[in-house]
């Protein structure tokens, strides 16, 4: 490669020449000057020739805009302009078309005009349309409103328009009095088919006819009548009796109220149709299921009112081509009418009057008919439903269990946080009891069951409807015809299952042998898992009971079956709760009792106050006894002993357990004990003395608190004078035994050293002993704790005054109980 | 802030409008929370709103390690897409634990009921 570039570049220079040239062979056949990679080679140097200092000829290049030479520039890029041309043409066309329509409409009698569409059409203004707004589509008749007349098996278009036109009575939106309406109907009855109708009728685009049909006005009345006989006889029941005819007004009202809907969906009654005005009950809400194109059945409808029949004349005559059967029905009916008795005739007339009244009302209200499409209506209905449902999202409202079930935490917490509300009623109280018991912010207040107004009733109905809709099974799968598989829908609630793994329920344990080995084999019958399961069951039962209590009517209300049922259920749940608590399991010396392991778990402890609320006094006492008997086995006592003079060596977990126990379990026991009489208190103390290692118990905080609780209760009973002499003697005897058992431990019950300021509960305990003790026992007591008393007093002298005061107050608790004071020691 | 809530991974409840978890977070609205993102940024701010995807809107925010992310020091409020959240540190005082436990039990019972 010794080629030398004409531009002077040496290709053999390092970095270029050594590179492998894959095109070397090819290039050998060509002139090497073809090489495009060389910049010097391709650069023509034209840039250097550019005169960049002078832009004088820019106009030549780009065209002179000031001289109007822009026409010379091509407009290929002007897409908008091109489109606009076509749009303009279309718009012109459109305007021309609509003008034609307007003229054709204005030809028609004015009776039809005001009611013509119910939309924004103004027949008296043939002015050209204003500039397009983009909303024209919405003003036009929605296509789905067009009636497919073929489903009726008739071709009523030609008939319908003149029918509407032929009612000279109904001019404009003028309000009509009852008399006028009646007069109109009478006139109608006499009326012969209008002659000039056909001449008036002009062939028009189809939707004009349908607009007329859709428009609701009395002029359309016969048209409705014409449809009704088709629909009515479909239901076989209508043929049974005479009275079913009174259904007609109601049904008619429905058709007037929602003419479009019914024309579209002839097989369904509008559910909101007002009931018939007559007192006679009628099966008007019966669905009509058979397809309506069975005109021969009209013959079987014997119930036509004569007025109906006569009023039907106009459409009948006009639609004879398509409906030969109607005159026959008519004659039959007239025959029937003549067969009726006087009384029946009177009933007829009365019914007719009522119906006329009703029709009049409907007519008054029908002025704004057709303003909304069915879609609009259903849209608004949905909004209203939604608001009603969401407005009830407050758990304090009755019948709101569904919302609670949906999201318990949110509902309850927000109701708790809502604070003082105008009328706090039972449910909230209940929640407050359950979840605010620690803070003590229990809320009272009379239960308020105000009269349910109709809005509430409506809300409940709506809620029921919504529930029903929710529960309705939905199509989960789509099977396309001819396809081999199914397409399953997924939604937010039931996502499409991607994995479908079935694990046999029984095989859980055998599948995981490792975990099986890990569980201690020592605990036969009742292991950790069982206990945890029991706790969960207790909670589930508790929640059921709480739900039940919330729905429980006031206890002093009238006793009915419902309350009795609920009481039964409550008792059943109580039994369940009791069995899950396992209190009645046999007491064994080797295994920890199930109930004791139950309350060794934090959540077990937390369950106690809630459990207590749903237990009978006997059951509560049983639990108290259970705890007392196993006092030295409790997790808060076992391994929680303190030794006087040694630093407190409890780990954080134990401290936490103790804290929780004294917060959750102790108050319940305390409350229970405060309701007991002296016999039970004596029995409890006796149990402790006989069955429990007092030394072990008295050196724990919980144990001491428990003992304090028992002793102080006895003292309170005595002071209140509730104790009989005999039971008091019993108590004193038990107390003496207890004191003797306790005495050796007394100097050991203080936690930590003197400086560790955690001994207030001990001073309380000593005070409780001191009050109840005999002078001899008091002396022994003082002797046992003398060192600690002196030590604390001595320490207090070295402490700052406020801290010292706290210490001395603690000591004084005890000193005063035996008639002394720390002041005496100084 | 001892409690932490991890965004759920299970797809079975994802995107439910009436998700209890969503409602749980809604009870924390107007409380101060710290959101830890998957890129380790921790943002503390007042919870303003949360939706079913656990998208989070925070107000008056402050980045925990402000020196490390100076570009966020001038940002006052943020919208956090739920998928980038690693943890939400909850204010312990604003959570009613026993109530939450019960709610969880109810939900579990509901699910079990549906599963059968």
Coordinates of C-alpha atoms in Angstrom, one line a residue, chain A residues 223-700:
Chain A
X223 CA -100.2 5.4 18.6
X224 CA -99.4 4.1 22.1
X225 CA -102.7 2.5 22.2
X226 CA -102.0 0.8 19.1
X227 CA -98.9 -0.7 20.5
X228 CA -100.4 -1.6 23.7
X229 CA -102.8 -4.1 22.6
X230 CA -100.0 -5.9 20.9
X231 CA -98.1 -6.0 24.1
X232 CA -100.8 -6.7 26.4
X233 CA -102.3 -9.9 25.4
X234 CA -98.9 -11.5 25.5
X235 CA -99.3 -12.2 29.1
X236 CA -101.7 -15.0 29.3
X237 CA -102.9 -13.9 32.7
X238 CA -104.5 -10.8 31.3
X239 CA -107.1 -12.9 29.7
X240 CA -108.4 -14.3 32.9
X241 CA -110.5 -11.6 34.3
X242 CA -112.1 -8.3 33.8
X243 CA -110.2 -6.4 36.4
X244 CA -106.8 -6.8 34.7
X245 CA -107.9 -4.2 32.3
X246 CA -107.2 -1.6 34.9
X247 CA -103.6 -2.3 34.4
X248 CA -103.9 -0.3 31.3
X249 CA -103.6 3.2 32.9
X250 CA -100.5 2.2 34.7
X251 CA -98.9 0.7 31.7
X252 CA -99.9 3.7 29.8
X253 CA -98.4 5.9 32.3
X254 CA -95.3 4.0 31.9
X255 CA -95.3 4.3 28.2
X256 CA -95.8 8.0 28.4
X257 CA -93.1 8.4 30.9
X258 CA -90.6 6.4 29.0
X259 CA -92.0 6.1 25.5
X260 CA -88.6 5.6 24.0
X261 CA -87.5 2.9 26.3
X262 CA -90.6 0.9 25.9
X263 CA -90.6 1.2 22.2
X264 CA -87.1 0.0 22.1
X265 CA -87.5 -2.8 24.6
X266 CA -91.0 -4.0 24.3
X267 CA -90.4 -7.0 26.4
X268 CA -89.7 -5.1 29.6
X269 CA -91.8 -3.0 31.8
X270 CA -90.3 0.1 33.1
X271 CA -89.8 -0.6 36.7
X272 CA -90.4 3.0 37.7
X273 CA -93.9 3.0 36.2
X274 CA -96.3 4.5 38.6
X275 CA -98.9 2.1 39.9
X276 CA -102.4 2.1 38.6
X277 CA -104.6 4.7 39.9
X278 CA -107.4 2.3 40.6
X279 CA -107.6 0.6 44.0
X280 CA -107.8 -2.8 42.3
X281 CA -104.5 -4.5 42.5
X282 CA -103.1 -5.4 39.2
X283 CA -100.3 -7.5 38.0
X284 CA -98.8 -4.7 36.1
X285 CA -95.2 -5.5 36.9
X286 CA -95.4 -8.9 35.4
X287 CA -92.7 -9.3 32.8
X288 CA -93.8 -9.9 29.3
X289 CA -91.6 -12.4 27.8
X290 CA -92.9 -13.6 24.6
X291 CA -91.8 -11.7 21.6
X292 CA -94.4 -9.2 20.7
X293 CA -94.9 -9.9 17.1
X294 CA -98.0 -12.0 17.5
X295 CA -100.8 -9.8 16.4
X296 CA -103.4 -12.5 16.3
X297 CA -103.4 -12.6 20.0
X298 CA -105.1 -9.3 20.1
X299 CA -108.2 -11.2 19.4
X300 CA -107.9 -12.8 22.8
X301 CA -107.8 -9.7 24.7
X302 CA -111.3 -9.1 25.9
X303 CA -110.5 -6.3 28.2
X304 CA -110.3 -3.3 25.9
X305 CA -112.1 -0.3 27.2
X306 CA -114.6 1.1 24.9
X307 CA -113.0 4.5 25.0
X308 CA -109.8 2.9 24.1
X309 CA -111.4 1.2 21.3
X310 CA -113.0 4.3 20.0
X311 CA -109.9 6.3 20.4
X312 CA -108.1 3.7 18.6
X313 CA -110.1 4.3 15.5
X314 CA -107.7 6.8 14.0
X315 CA -104.6 4.7 14.0
X316 CA -106.6 1.6 13.2
X317 CA -108.0 3.1 10.1
X318 CA -104.6 4.3 9.2
X319 CA -102.8 1.2 9.8
X320 CA -105.4 -1.2 8.4
X321 CA -103.0 -2.2 5.7
X322 CA -100.7 -3.7 8.2
X323 CA -103.0 -4.6 11.1
X324 CA -106.2 -6.1 10.0
X325 CA -106.6 -7.7 13.3
X326 CA -107.3 -4.7 15.4
X327 CA -110.7 -3.9 14.1
X328 CA -111.7 -7.4 14.8
X329 CA -110.5 -7.0 18.4
X330 CA -112.4 -3.8 18.5
X331 CA -115.7 -5.3 17.5
X332 CA -115.2 -8.1 19.9
X333 CA -114.7 -5.6 22.7
X334 CA -117.7 -3.6 21.8
X335 CA -119.7 -6.7 22.0
X336 CA -118.3 -7.4 25.4
X337 CA -119.1 -4.0 26.6
X338 CA -122.7 -4.4 25.7
X339 CA -122.7 -7.6 27.8
X340 CA -121.6 -5.7 30.9
X341 CA -123.9 -4.9 33.7
X342 CA -124.8 -1.5 34.8
X343 CA -122.6 -1.6 37.8
X344 CA -119.7 -2.7 35.7
X345 CA -120.4 0.1 33.3
X346 CA -120.3 2.5 36.2
X347 CA -117.0 1.1 37.3
X348 CA -115.8 1.6 33.8
X349 CA -116.8 5.2 33.7
X350 CA -115.2 5.8 37.0
X351 CA -112.0 4.1 36.0
X352 CA -112.1 6.1 32.8
X353 CA -112.4 9.3 34.6
X354 CA -109.6 8.5 36.9
X355 CA -107.5 7.5 34.0
X356 CA -108.2 10.7 32.2
X357 CA -107.1 12.6 35.3
X358 CA -104.0 10.6 35.3
X359 CA -103.3 11.1 31.7
X360 CA -103.8 14.8 32.2
X361 CA -101.2 14.8 34.9
X362 CA -98.9 12.9 32.7
X363 CA -99.5 15.2 29.9
X364 CA -98.6 18.2 32.1
X365 CA -95.4 16.5 33.1
X366 CA -94.6 15.4 29.7
X367 CA -93.6 18.8 28.5
X368 CA -90.0 18.2 29.0
X369 CA -90.0 14.6 27.9
X370 CA -87.3 13.4 25.6
X371 CA -84.8 15.8 26.8
X372 CA -82.6 13.0 28.0
X373 CA -81.8 9.9 26.3
X374 CA -82.0 6.6 28.2
X375 CA -78.2 6.7 28.4
X376 CA -78.3 10.1 30.1
X377 CA -80.9 8.8 32.5
X378 CA -79.0 5.7 33.5
X379 CA -75.9 7.8 33.8
X380 CA -77.5 10.1 36.3
X381 CA -79.1 7.2 38.1
X382 CA -75.8 5.7 38.5
X383 CA -74.3 8.8 39.9
X384 CA -77.2 9.1 42.4
X385 CA -76.8 5.5 43.4
X386 CA -73.1 5.9 43.9
X387 CA -73.7 9.0 46.1
X388 CA -76.3 7.3 48.1
X389 CA -74.1 4.3 48.7
X390 CA -71.1 6.3 49.6
X391 CA -73.1 8.6 51.8
X392 CA -73.8 5.6 54.0
X393 CA -70.2 4.8 54.5
X394 CA -70.4 5.4 58.2
X395 CA -70.4 2.5 60.5
X396 CA -72.8 4.2 62.9
X397 CA -75.5 3.9 60.4
X398 CA -77.8 1.0 60.7
X399 CA -77.4 -1.8 58.1
X400 CA -73.8 -1.0 57.4
X401 CA -72.4 -4.3 58.2
X402 CA -71.3 -4.8 54.6
X403 CA -69.1 -1.7 54.7
X404 CA -67.7 -2.9 58.0
X405 CA -66.9 -6.2 56.6
X406 CA -65.2 -4.6 53.6
X407 CA -62.9 -2.5 55.6
X408 CA -63.1 -2.8 59.3
X409 CA -60.0 -0.9 60.3
X410 CA -60.8 2.2 58.3
X411 CA -64.4 2.3 59.3
X412 CA -63.9 1.8 62.9
X413 CA -60.9 4.0 63.3
X414 CA -62.4 6.9 61.5
X415 CA -65.5 6.5 63.6
X416 CA -63.4 6.5 66.7
X417 CA -61.4 9.5 65.6
X418 CA -64.5 11.3 64.5
X419 CA -64.8 12.3 68.1
X420 CA -67.9 13.8 69.5
X421 CA -70.7 13.4 67.1
X422 CA -74.2 14.7 67.3
X423 CA -75.8 11.5 68.3
X424 CA -73.4 8.7 69.2
X425 CA -75.3 5.6 69.1
X426 CA -74.8 2.0 70.0
X427 CA -72.4 0.7 67.5
X428 CA -69.9 3.4 68.2
X429 CA -70.2 2.8 71.8
X430 CA -69.5 -0.8 71.2
X431 CA -66.4 0.0 69.2
X432 CA -65.3 2.4 71.8
X433 CA -65.7 -0.2 74.5
X434 CA -63.7 -2.6 72.5
X435 CA -60.9 -0.4 71.3
X436 CA -60.8 2.5 73.6
X437 CA -60.8 0.6 76.8
X438 CA -57.2 1.4 77.5
X439 CA -57.5 5.1 77.2
X440 CA -60.7 5.1 79.1
X441 CA -62.4 7.4 76.7
X442 CA -65.6 5.5 76.9
X443 CA -68.5 7.3 75.5
X444 CA -72.0 7.2 77.0
X445 CA -75.0 8.8 75.6
X446 CA -78.6 7.6 75.1
X447 CA -79.2 5.3 72.3
X448 CA -80.9 7.2 69.6
X449 CA -83.3 5.5 67.3
X450 CA -85.0 8.4 65.6
X451 CA -87.8 7.8 63.2
X452 CA -86.5 6.6 60.0
X453 CA -87.2 9.1 57.4
X454 CA -87.8 8.1 53.9
X455 CA -84.3 9.0 52.8
X456 CA -82.9 6.4 55.1
X457 CA -85.4 3.9 53.9
X458 CA -84.4 4.7 50.4
X459 CA -80.8 4.4 51.2
X460 CA -81.4 1.0 52.6
X461 CA -83.3 -0.1 49.5
X462 CA -80.6 1.2 47.3
X463 CA -78.1 -0.7 49.4
X464 CA -80.0 -3.8 49.1
X465 CA -80.2 -3.3 45.4
X466 CA -76.5 -2.7 45.2
X467 CA -75.8 -5.8 47.3
X468 CA -78.0 -7.9 45.1
X469 CA -76.1 -6.6 42.1
X470 CA -72.9 -7.4 43.8
X471 CA -73.9 -10.9 44.6
X472 CA -75.2 -11.6 41.2
X473 CA -72.9 -14.1 39.6
X474 CA -71.1 -12.5 36.7
X475 CA -69.9 -14.2 33.6
X476 CA -66.4 -15.2 34.4
X477 CA -65.6 -16.7 31.1
X478 CA -66.1 -15.9 27.5
X479 CA -66.5 -18.8 25.2
X480 CA -66.2 -17.6 21.7
X481 CA -68.1 -19.8 19.3
X482 CA -66.0 -22.2 17.5
X483 CA -62.9 -21.4 19.6
X484 CA -61.2 -24.2 21.4
X485 CA -60.5 -22.4 24.6
X486 CA -62.1 -20.0 27.0
X487 CA -61.1 -16.5 27.8
X488 CA -61.5 -15.8 31.4
X489 CA -61.9 -12.2 32.5
X490 CA -60.1 -10.9 35.4
X491 CA -61.1 -7.9 37.4
X492 CA -59.8 -6.1 40.4
X493 CA -61.7 -8.3 42.8
X494 CA -61.0 -11.7 41.2
X495 CA -57.8 -11.5 39.3
X496 CA -57.1 -14.0 36.7
X497 CA -55.5 -17.0 38.3
X498 CA -52.1 -17.5 36.8
X499 CA -51.1 -20.4 38.9
X500 CA -53.5 -23.0 40.1
X501 CA -51.8 -25.1 42.7
X502 CA -53.8 -27.3 44.9
X503 CA -52.2 -28.4 48.1
X504 CA -54.0 -31.2 49.9
X505 CA -55.1 -29.9 53.3
X506 CA -54.2 -33.0 55.2
X507 CA -50.7 -33.2 53.7
X508 CA -49.5 -30.0 55.2
X509 CA -47.7 -31.6 58.0
X510 CA -46.2 -34.5 56.2
X511 CA -45.0 -32.1 53.5
X512 CA -43.0 -30.3 56.0
X513 CA -41.3 -32.8 58.2
X514 CA -38.7 -30.3 59.3
X515 CA -41.1 -28.2 61.1
X516 CA -42.6 -31.3 62.7
X517 CA -39.3 -32.2 64.2
X518 CA -38.8 -28.7 65.5
X519 CA -41.8 -28.7 67.7
X520 CA -41.1 -30.0 71.1
X521 CA -42.2 -33.5 71.6
X522 CA -42.5 -32.8 75.4
X523 CA -45.8 -31.1 75.2
X524 CA -48.2 -33.9 74.5
X525 CA -51.6 -33.1 73.2
X526 CA -51.3 -29.3 73.5
X527 CA -48.4 -27.6 71.9
X528 CA -47.6 -24.1 71.0
X529 CA -49.5 -24.4 67.7
X530 CA -52.6 -25.5 69.4
X531 CA -52.4 -22.6 71.8
X532 CA -51.9 -20.1 69.1
X533 CA -54.8 -21.6 67.2
X534 CA -56.9 -21.4 70.4
X535 CA -56.1 -17.7 70.7
X536 CA -57.1 -17.0 67.2
X537 CA -60.3 -18.9 67.7
X538 CA -61.0 -16.8 70.7
X539 CA -60.5 -13.7 68.8
X540 CA -62.7 -14.8 66.0
X541 CA -65.4 -15.8 68.4
X542 CA -65.0 -12.5 70.2
X543 CA -65.5 -10.5 67.0
X544 CA -68.6 -12.5 66.2
X545 CA -69.9 -11.7 69.6
X546 CA -69.1 -8.1 69.2
X547 CA -70.9 -8.0 65.9
X548 CA -73.8 -9.7 67.4
X549 CA -73.9 -7.3 70.3
X550 CA -73.8 -4.4 68.0
X551 CA -76.8 -5.6 66.1
X552 CA -78.6 -6.4 69.3
X553 CA -81.6 -4.3 70.0
X554 CA -81.9 -2.4 73.3
X555 CA -82.3 -4.9 76.1
X556 CA -85.4 -3.3 77.5
X557 CA -87.2 -3.4 74.2
X558 CA -90.1 -5.8 73.5
X559 CA -89.0 -9.4 73.4
X560 CA -89.6 -10.9 70.1
X561 CA -88.4 -13.9 68.2
X562 CA -85.5 -12.1 66.7
X563 CA -84.1 -11.1 70.1
X564 CA -84.5 -14.6 71.4
X565 CA -82.6 -16.0 68.3
X566 CA -79.8 -13.6 68.9
X567 CA -79.7 -14.5 72.5
X568 CA -79.5 -18.1 71.6
X569 CA -76.7 -17.3 69.2
X570 CA -74.9 -15.3 71.8
X571 CA -75.1 -18.2 74.2
X572 CA -73.7 -20.5 71.6
X573 CA -70.9 -18.2 70.9
X574 CA -70.2 -17.9 74.6
X575 CA -69.9 -21.6 74.9
X576 CA -67.5 -21.6 71.9
X577 CA -65.5 -18.9 73.5
X578 CA -65.4 -20.8 76.8
X579 CA -64.2 -24.0 75.1
X580 CA -61.5 -22.1 73.2
X581 CA -60.2 -20.6 76.4
X582 CA -59.6 -24.1 77.6
X583 CA -60.2 -23.2 81.2
X584 CA -61.9 -26.4 81.9
X585 CA -59.1 -28.6 80.7
X586 CA -58.0 -31.0 83.4
X587 CA -55.3 -29.6 85.7
X588 CA -52.1 -31.6 85.5
X589 CA -49.0 -31.2 87.6
X590 CA -46.6 -32.0 84.7
X591 CA -47.9 -29.9 81.8
X592 CA -48.6 -26.2 81.9
X593 CA -52.3 -25.7 81.8
X594 CA -53.6 -24.7 78.4
X595 CA -55.2 -21.5 79.7
X596 CA -51.9 -20.5 81.4
X597 CA -50.1 -21.0 78.1
X598 CA -52.9 -19.1 76.5
X599 CA -52.2 -16.0 78.6
X600 CA -48.5 -16.4 78.3
X601 CA -48.8 -15.0 74.8
X602 CA -49.1 -11.2 74.4
X603 CA -52.2 -11.5 72.3
X604 CA -53.6 -13.9 74.7
X605 CA -53.1 -11.4 77.5
X606 CA -54.7 -8.7 75.4
X607 CA -57.7 -10.8 74.8
X608 CA -58.5 -11.1 78.5
X609 CA -60.3 -7.8 79.0
X610 CA -62.4 -8.4 75.9
X611 CA -63.1 -11.9 76.9
X612 CA -64.2 -10.8 80.3
X613 CA -66.9 -8.6 78.9
X614 CA -68.6 -11.5 77.3
X615 CA -68.4 -14.0 80.2
X616 CA -70.8 -14.7 83.0
X617 CA -69.7 -13.8 86.5
X618 CA -69.2 -17.5 87.2
X619 CA -67.0 -17.9 84.3
X620 CA -64.9 -14.9 85.3
X621 CA -64.5 -16.2 88.8
X622 CA -63.4 -19.5 87.3
X623 CA -60.7 -17.7 85.3
X624 CA -59.6 -15.8 88.4
X625 CA -59.3 -19.1 90.3
X626 CA -57.4 -20.6 87.4
X627 CA -54.9 -17.8 87.4
X628 CA -54.5 -17.9 91.1
X629 CA -53.9 -21.6 91.2
X630 CA -51.2 -21.4 88.6
X631 CA -49.8 -18.1 89.8
X632 CA -46.3 -19.4 90.1
X633 CA -46.5 -20.8 86.6
X634 CA -47.4 -17.6 84.9
X635 CA -44.8 -16.4 82.5
X636 CA -44.8 -13.0 84.3
X637 CA -43.9 -14.7 87.6
X638 CA -41.8 -17.6 86.6
X639 CA -38.3 -16.2 86.0
X640 CA -39.3 -12.7 87.0
X641 CA -38.1 -12.9 90.6
X642 CA -36.1 -10.1 92.0
X643 CA -33.6 -10.3 94.8
X644 CA -33.1 -7.5 97.2
X645 CA -29.8 -5.9 97.0
X646 CA -29.0 -7.2 93.6
X647 CA -29.5 -5.2 90.5
X648 CA -32.7 -6.1 88.7
X649 CA -31.8 -8.6 86.0
X650 CA -34.9 -8.8 84.0
X651 CA -34.6 -8.8 80.2
X652 CA -36.5 -6.5 78.1
X653 CA -39.0 -9.2 76.9
X654 CA -39.9 -10.1 80.4
X655 CA -40.4 -6.5 81.4
X656 CA -42.6 -6.0 78.4
X657 CA -44.6 -9.0 79.3
X658 CA -45.0 -7.8 82.9
X659 CA -46.0 -4.4 81.6
X660 CA -48.6 -5.9 79.3
X661 CA -50.0 -8.2 82.0
X662 CA -50.5 -5.3 84.4
X663 CA -52.1 -3.3 81.7
X664 CA -54.4 -5.9 80.2
X665 CA -55.0 -8.7 82.7
X666 CA -54.7 -7.0 86.1
X667 CA -57.5 -4.4 85.6
X668 CA -59.9 -7.2 84.6
X669 CA -59.0 -9.2 87.7
X670 CA -59.1 -6.2 89.9
X671 CA -62.5 -5.2 88.7
X672 CA -63.7 -8.8 89.2
X673 CA -62.3 -9.0 92.6
X674 CA -63.9 -5.7 93.6
X675 CA -67.3 -7.3 92.9
X676 CA -66.6 -10.4 94.9
X677 CA -67.6 -10.8 98.5
X678 CA -65.2 -11.7 101.3
X679 CA -65.7 -15.4 101.1
X680 CA -64.2 -15.5 97.6
X681 CA -61.4 -13.2 98.6
X682 CA -60.6 -15.4 101.5
X683 CA -60.7 -18.5 99.3
X684 CA -58.4 -16.8 96.8
X685 CA -55.9 -16.0 99.5
X686 CA -56.2 -19.5 100.9
X687 CA -55.5 -21.0 97.5
X688 CA -52.3 -18.9 97.2
X689 CA -51.1 -19.9 100.6
X690 CA -51.8 -23.6 100.1
X691 CA -51.1 -24.2 96.4
X692 CA -48.5 -21.7 95.4
X693 CA -45.0 -21.0 96.3
X694 CA -45.5 -17.8 98.1
X695 CA -41.8 -16.9 98.2
X696 CA -41.6 -17.2 94.4
X697 CA -44.8 -15.1 93.9
X698 CA -44.0 -12.4 96.4
X699 CA -40.7 -11.7 94.8
X700 CA -42.3 -10.6 91.5

